[in-house]
Amino acid sequence: MRRRRSGGPLWLSAAALLLLLGGCRIGMSDDVHPPPRAGAWSIDYMGPPGHVQMADLAAVSATEAWAVTEERGAADSWKPGLLRLRDGRWSAVQIPAQLRGQPWLRLAAAGPRSVWLYPDAWGGVPPQKTGDMPSGSWERSSALRWDGARWHQVPLDFPPVDLDVVSQDDAWALDASGAARQWDGTRWRTVPLPARGIDIEARAADDVWVAGDKTFDDRPKQPAAVHWDGSGWQLTRLRRYQAPYDAKVVDNGSVLWRISANSAGEAWALGVHSVVDGRDEGREEPREVDERILLHWSGTRWQPVPEPPRSFRDKTYGQAVPDGTGGMLLGAWAYRTAEGTYFRIDAPPKTEGWQETGLPPLQRRWLTMEEADVIPGTHTILAAADLVGHNSMTQPAVIRLTLDAPQRSLLE
C-alpha cells in the first residue's frame, strides 16, 4: 500500500532493476530440485488484456480491499482507475472528481474507515528505478479520505512521495524534499527529519519508521533508518558502505528505499549500495556494481541478513512483506521463515514461475508484482500484479497467497 531522490545520480543499472523490482520470470527451469514449496499464488481478480496495469493495493480488513490501476492513453497519457473488494468480489469504483484528472494515484489505509487516496509525486516511477527525488513544478492538489461511507477532501500544500496512516486523525507523509509531514485531523505540520526520507511506515502514534539516505561531507551518501517514538526522531546506527578498495570510483552511494515493520520491536529495510567503477580502461562504459541491502531490526539494532541460498540469488527484492509470524515475503517468489530458511512461492496457474509451464511461446505469460499487503488479522497476502504476455499485452490482476501450514514441518 505504498507505494515503495533529490540531486543524486541515477544509481541503479538495468541489471540491478532485474534484481530489485517485484516479480519477473525466475528462470529456474533447469533446476532439478527446486527449493521446498511454501505456497502458490492464486488469482483473485483479472482484468481484460490491453493497456491497463496495476499500481497499488491496500487490504483494510478480512473482507475489504482497494486497488488502483493505470490506463495508458495517447501520447503516454495515463488515466487512473479504482477497484474495491467487497463481499468476495472486485468491482470498479468511480474516482471522485477532485482526483479524476490526476494521472498517478496511490493508497494508504488504517482500516475500513480510514482509507486515503492521494496523488503520487513520483509520477508513477518508484524511487528504486531512478535514485532521484521527483523534480519539476507541483500543482497544488488534494488527498481524499474514505470514512466508510463517503470521501472527505484533505488539502495538500506539498508533493507527497509516500503516505501512511495510523488512524482517522493521524497520518504521516514524506514530501519531494524528503521532509516528514504529520496530519492531525485538521492540518499538516512539518516534522524535521535528521535524514532524507524516501519511504515511511506508521504503525502507531509513537512508532513511525522512515527509510532514506543521509549526505556526509567526508564520505559517500549512506543509507538511513529513522524512528519516531512520539516525541522525536532517532537516527539509528547503520554500517558504512564503501566502494571496493581497488575501484576507480566514478560514482558511489547507498540508499534504503523500503521499510516494513512487523511489530514495535521488529522491522525490515531494503536498499542498494551502488558503485560505478571505471577501473577497466578497456570498457567503453564504467562498470556498475550493485550490492543489495537487506537489514533486520531486532528492537535495539540493525543487522544485515545473509544472502539467500544459491537458488534464490536471482530473485527480486522489490517487496518485503512481514506475514505476522516472523516470516516474510521477499519479492513475488521467495518466502523467508522466522528461522531464516527460504522457500519458494509458485506462480499462478498457466504462468511462468520456478519451472516453465510448457505452453507454446505465444501463450506464455509472466507475472510482475507491484505492491503487496497482508490482510489484517490473517497471514494471507494480497498483491497487485500484472500478467504480461509475449507481445507485452498486459492484464491487471490481484493475486492471493495463503502460505502452506505448518511451515515448521518443512524445516525438520
C-alpha positions as a printed Julia matrix, in Angstrom:
412×3 Matrix{Float64}:
   0.0     0.0     0.0
   2.75    2.38   -0.86
   3.85    2.65   -2.59
   7.62    1.8    -2.2
  15.58   11.28   -4.66
  16.87   14.69   -4.96
  20.04   15.81   -6.63
  21.63   12.36   -6.81
  22.98   10.13   -9.56
  20.84    7.58  -11.35
  22.26    4.85   -9.18
  20.51    1.74  -10.37
  21.55   -0.02  -13.54
  19.29   -2.13  -15.74
  20.84   -5.25  -14.24
  20.07   -4.01  -10.75
  16.47   -3.36  -11.69
  16.03   -7.0   -12.61
  17.24   -7.86   -9.13
  15.26   -5.26   -7.25
  11.86   -4.9    -8.84
   8.97   -7.16   -7.94
   8.35  -10.48   -9.56
   9.57  -11.15  -13.07
  10.21  -14.6   -14.5
  12.56  -16.55  -12.31
  14.39  -18.62  -14.85
  14.66  -21.78  -12.75
  13.58  -24.23  -15.44
  16.95  -26.01  -15.25
  16.61  -26.73  -11.52
  16.25  -30.45  -10.99
  15.39  -29.96   -7.33
  13.76  -26.57   -6.73
  13.53  -25.36   -3.11
  10.64  -26.64   -0.98
   7.29  -25.05   -1.65
   5.7   -22.65    0.85
   2.6   -21.92   -1.17
   1.32  -20.69   -4.52
  -0.31  -17.56   -5.8
  -3.94  -17.77   -6.88
  -5.73  -15.16   -8.98
  -8.4   -13.14   -7.15
  -9.17  -10.74   -9.98
  -8.04  -10.39  -13.58
  -8.95   -7.57  -15.92
  -9.15   -7.78  -19.71
  -5.9    -7.66  -21.71
  -4.95   -4.24  -23.02
  -3.21   -1.16  -21.72
  -4.29   -1.19  -18.07
  -1.79   -2.04  -15.35
  -1.93   -2.28  -11.57
  -0.38    0.48   -9.47
  -1.17   -0.03   -5.78
  -3.2    -2.05   -3.29
  -4.35   -1.77    0.33
  -6.0    -4.6     2.29
  -8.11   -2.97    5.01
  -9.96   -5.92    6.57
 -10.55   -9.63    6.12
 -13.31   -8.86    3.61
 -12.36   -5.5     2.09
  -9.51   -4.15   -0.02
  -8.84   -1.36   -2.52
  -6.61   -1.21   -5.58
  -5.5     1.47   -8.06
  -4.99    0.87  -11.78
  -3.39    2.97  -14.52
  -4.51    3.01  -18.15
  -2.13    4.17  -20.87
  -3.64    6.53  -23.39
  -2.4     8.5   -26.36
   0.95   10.3   -26.14
   1.85    8.4   -22.97
  -1.01    9.94  -21.02
  -2.33    7.97  -18.05
  -5.77    7.61  -16.53
  -6.24    6.16  -13.03
  -8.87    3.63  -12.03
 -10.1     2.37   -8.67
 -11.17   -1.15   -7.65
 -12.8    -2.29   -4.43
 -13.17   -5.75   -2.92
 -16.45   -6.3    -1.05
 -18.37   -9.49   -0.34
 -15.74  -11.54   -2.14
 -15.99   -9.59   -5.42
 -13.77   -6.98   -7.04
 -15.6    -4.19   -8.86
 -14.75   -0.8   -10.37
 -15.44    2.29   -8.25
 -15.69    5.82   -9.62
 -12.86    8.12   -8.57
 -14.18   11.36   -7.02
 -13.98   14.41   -9.23
 -11.23   16.06   -7.15
  -8.69   13.43   -8.26
 -10.09   12.29  -11.57
  -7.62   14.42  -13.51
  -4.56   13.16  -11.63
  -2.64   10.58  -13.71
  -0.96    8.8   -10.77
  -2.75    7.81   -7.57
  -1.7     5.76   -4.57
  -3.38    4.23   -1.5
  -2.77    4.13    2.25
  -5.1     2.76    4.91
  -5.55    2.13    8.63
  -8.82    0.21    8.36
 -12.16    0.3     6.52
 -12.97    3.77    7.89
  -9.63    5.37    7.11
  -8.61    4.79    3.5
  -6.56    7.51    1.78
  -6.27    8.1    -1.96
  -3.56   10.59   -2.87
  -1.62   11.89   -5.92
   1.82   10.37   -6.4
   4.59   12.92   -6.86
   6.88   10.18   -8.21
   4.87   10.36  -11.41
   4.39    6.61  -11.46
   8.14    5.92  -11.32
   9.15    4.41   -7.95
  12.41    5.54   -6.34
  14.27    2.28   -6.93
  14.02    2.95  -10.67
  15.72    6.35  -10.6
  17.65    7.03   -7.42
  16.37   10.62   -7.51
  13.58   12.55   -5.87
  10.94   13.96   -8.21
  11.59   17.41   -9.6
   9.61   19.98  -11.52
   6.55   22.02  -10.75
   3.84   20.8    -8.38
   0.24   21.81   -8.87
  -1.5    22.07   -5.52
  -3.9    19.2    -5.12
  -5.82   17.24   -2.51
  -5.91   13.81   -0.99
  -9.17   12.01   -0.25
 -10.03   10.11    2.92
 -12.76    7.44    2.94
 -14.6     7.17    6.28
 -16.53    4.03    5.39
 -19.4     5.92    3.78
 -18.03    8.86    1.81
 -14.87   10.67    0.72
 -13.51   13.73    2.54
 -11.11   16.15    0.91
  -7.74   16.71    2.63
  -5.73   19.68    1.26
  -2.11   19.13    0.25
   0.34   22.03    0.06
   3.28   19.74   -0.73
   4.02   16.99   -3.3
   3.68   13.64   -1.47
   6.06   10.82   -2.36
   4.76    8.44    0.3
   1.98    8.39    2.88
   0.88    6.07    5.68
  -1.99    6.18    8.14
  -2.22    5.48   11.88
  -5.85    6.48   12.5
  -8.58    8.74   11.17
  -6.85   11.84   12.55
  -3.22   10.75   12.41
  -1.38   10.34    9.1
   2.24   10.77    8.04
   3.69   11.72    4.68
   7.01   12.46    3.02
   7.31   15.32    0.56
   9.52   15.62   -2.5
  12.32   17.21   -0.47
  12.44   14.18    1.84
  10.87   16.02    4.81
   8.2    14.47    7.05
   4.68   15.87    7.43
   2.07   14.87   10.01
  -1.73   15.27    9.66
  -3.54   15.81   12.97
  -7.04   15.69   11.57
  -7.08   19.42   10.81
  -3.79   20.45    9.25
  -0.36   19.28    8.16
   2.71   20.19   10.18
   6.33   19.72    9.19
   8.35   17.45   11.48
  12.06   17.91   10.6
  13.97   14.69    9.86
  17.67   14.07   10.56
  17.94   12.39    7.12
  16.19   12.47    3.77
  13.06   10.31    3.8
  12.03    8.1     0.88
   9.66    5.53    2.43
   7.53    5.81    5.57
   5.72    3.22    7.71
   3.48    4.45   10.53
   2.24    1.77   12.93
   1.21    3.87   15.92
   1.41    7.41   17.27
   4.74    6.52   18.88
   6.03    4.03   16.28
   6.88    5.51   12.87
   9.79    4.43   10.66
  11.37    6.33    7.77
  13.92    4.9     5.34
  16.13    7.0     3.11
  19.67    8.3     2.97
  21.95   10.87    4.54
  24.64   13.03    2.97
  28.04   13.5     4.64
  30.92   15.79    3.72
  33.64   13.18    4.19
  32.13   10.02    2.71
  29.61    8.82    0.12
  25.89    9.09    0.71
  24.84    6.48    3.26
  21.55    4.67    3.98
  19.44    5.95    6.85
  16.68    4.48    9.04
  14.93    6.9    11.4
  12.41    6.07   14.15
   9.75    8.32   15.74
   8.93    7.48   19.38
   6.14   10.01   19.84
   8.35   12.9    20.87
  11.26   12.95   18.43
  13.23   11.19   15.69
  16.11    8.84   16.42
  18.63    8.2    13.65
  19.52    4.54   14.13
  23.01    3.25   13.61
  23.88    1.51   10.33
  27.11    0.2     8.87
  29.0     2.36    6.42
  29.06    1.27    2.8
  32.24    1.97    0.85
  33.49    1.22   -2.65
  35.97   -1.67   -3.1
  39.49   -0.54   -2.26
  40.72   -1.21   -5.82
  37.84    0.54   -7.61
  38.35    3.64   -9.68
  35.17    5.23   -8.43
  33.09    7.25  -10.85
  30.1     7.3    -8.52
  29.28    5.69   -5.19
  26.28    5.85   -2.87
  23.8     3.87   -0.79
  20.12    4.23   -0.02
  17.29    2.48    1.79
  14.11    2.77   -0.26
  11.72    0.46    1.59
  10.97   -0.19    5.26
   8.41   -2.63    6.69
   7.61   -3.07   10.38
   6.18   -6.3    11.77
   5.85   -5.08   15.36
   7.24   -2.43   17.69
  10.45   -4.43   18.03
  10.88   -5.82   14.53
  11.38   -4.16   11.15
  12.97   -4.88    7.78
  14.68   -2.49    5.37
  15.63   -2.87    1.72
  18.08   -0.83   -0.28
  21.09   -0.83   -2.53
  24.74    0.17   -2.43
  25.78    1.19   -5.94
  29.31    1.77   -7.23
  30.21    2.92  -10.73
  33.71    1.51  -11.27
  35.85    2.96  -14.07
  38.97    0.91  -13.37
  38.68   -1.23  -16.53
  40.21    1.05  -19.14
  39.21   -1.35  -21.92
  35.5    -0.83  -21.36
  33.57    1.84  -23.23
  31.39    2.49  -20.18
  32.23    2.26  -16.46
  31.2    -0.97  -14.76
  28.26   -0.69  -12.36
  28.4    -2.88   -9.26
  25.27   -3.05   -7.13
  25.01   -4.69   -3.71
  21.54   -5.41   -2.42
  20.89   -4.37    1.18
  18.56   -6.39    3.39
  18.54   -5.42    7.07
  16.63   -6.64   10.14
  15.8    -4.53   13.2
  15.58   -6.62   16.38
  14.42   -3.81   18.66
  17.85   -2.47   19.52
  19.97   -2.6    16.36
  20.07   -3.29   12.64
  21.8    -6.41   11.4
  22.46   -7.46    7.8
  20.62  -10.6     6.71
  22.83  -13.18    4.97
  22.38  -13.71    1.25
  19.71  -16.27    0.37
  20.81  -19.73   -0.82
  22.17  -20.01   -4.32
  18.87  -20.99   -5.89
  17.37  -17.71   -4.67
  20.23  -15.44   -5.73
  18.46  -14.19   -8.85
  15.21  -13.43   -7.05
  13.77   -9.97   -6.71
  13.74   -7.82   -3.6
  11.12   -5.28   -4.66
   8.86   -6.1    -1.71
   9.39   -7.06    1.92
   6.06   -8.07    3.44
   6.09   -9.44    7.02
   3.31  -12.01    7.45
   2.76  -11.6    11.2
   4.51  -14.86   12.16
   8.08  -13.59   11.94
   8.25  -14.75    8.33
   8.41  -12.5     5.3
   7.61  -12.49    1.61
  10.58  -11.2    -0.39
   9.53  -10.18   -3.86
   7.0   -12.38   -5.61
   8.72  -15.73   -5.34
  10.64  -16.13   -2.1
   9.38  -16.67    1.46
  11.74  -16.42    4.43
  10.72  -18.07    7.71
  11.41  -16.56   11.14
  14.28  -19.04   11.41
  15.86  -17.73    8.19
  15.0   -20.65    5.9
  13.89  -19.86    2.35
  11.02  -21.5     0.48
   9.71  -20.93   -2.99
   6.36  -19.42   -3.93
   4.84  -20.98   -7.03
   3.27  -18.97   -9.83
  -0.47  -18.87  -10.52
  -1.8   -21.45  -13.0
  -0.57  -21.09  -16.59
   2.05  -18.52  -15.52
   5.8   -18.91  -15.86
   7.5   -19.4   -12.5
  10.12  -21.66  -10.94
   9.6   -24.12  -13.75
   8.3   -23.44  -17.24
   4.65  -24.08  -17.95
   5.36  -25.9   -21.2
   2.84  -23.73  -23.02
   3.57  -22.65  -26.61
   5.57  -19.39  -26.69
   2.61  -17.31  -27.9
   0.52  -18.47  -24.95
   3.05  -17.83  -22.2
   2.7   -15.08  -19.62
   4.88  -13.67  -16.87
   3.95  -12.05  -13.58
   5.21   -8.73  -12.23
   4.19   -7.82   -8.68
   3.65   -4.12   -7.99
   2.55   -3.97   -4.36
   1.58   -6.43   -1.63
  -0.2    -6.2     1.72
  -1.13   -8.63    4.49
  -4.87   -8.97    5.09
  -5.42   -7.7     8.67
  -5.97  -10.45   11.21
  -4.66  -13.15    8.87
  -1.41  -14.43    7.37
  -2.8   -14.16    3.84
  -1.18  -11.74    1.42
  -2.89   -9.83   -1.4
  -0.81   -8.31   -4.19
  -1.38   -6.04   -7.16
   0.25   -7.64  -10.17
   0.44   -7.56  -13.96
   0.3   -10.61  -16.2
   2.36   -9.86  -19.3
   2.13  -11.89  -22.49
   4.61  -12.42  -25.31
   3.57   -9.22  -27.13
   3.67   -7.1   -23.93
  -0.11   -7.2   -23.69
  -0.91   -6.68  -20.02
  -3.71   -7.98  -17.84
  -4.09   -6.27  -14.44
  -4.57   -8.78  -11.64
  -4.92   -9.15   -7.91
  -3.25  -12.3    -6.62
  -3.6   -14.03   -3.26
  -1.12  -16.09   -1.25
  -2.11  -18.33    1.65
   1.04  -19.95    2.95
   1.1   -23.71    3.4
   0.96  -24.76    7.06
   2.59  -25.84    9.18
   5.8   -24.23    7.97
   7.87  -25.72   10.74
   7.37  -29.26    9.44
   9.27  -28.29    6.3
  12.29  -27.32    8.35
  12.72  -30.6    10.18
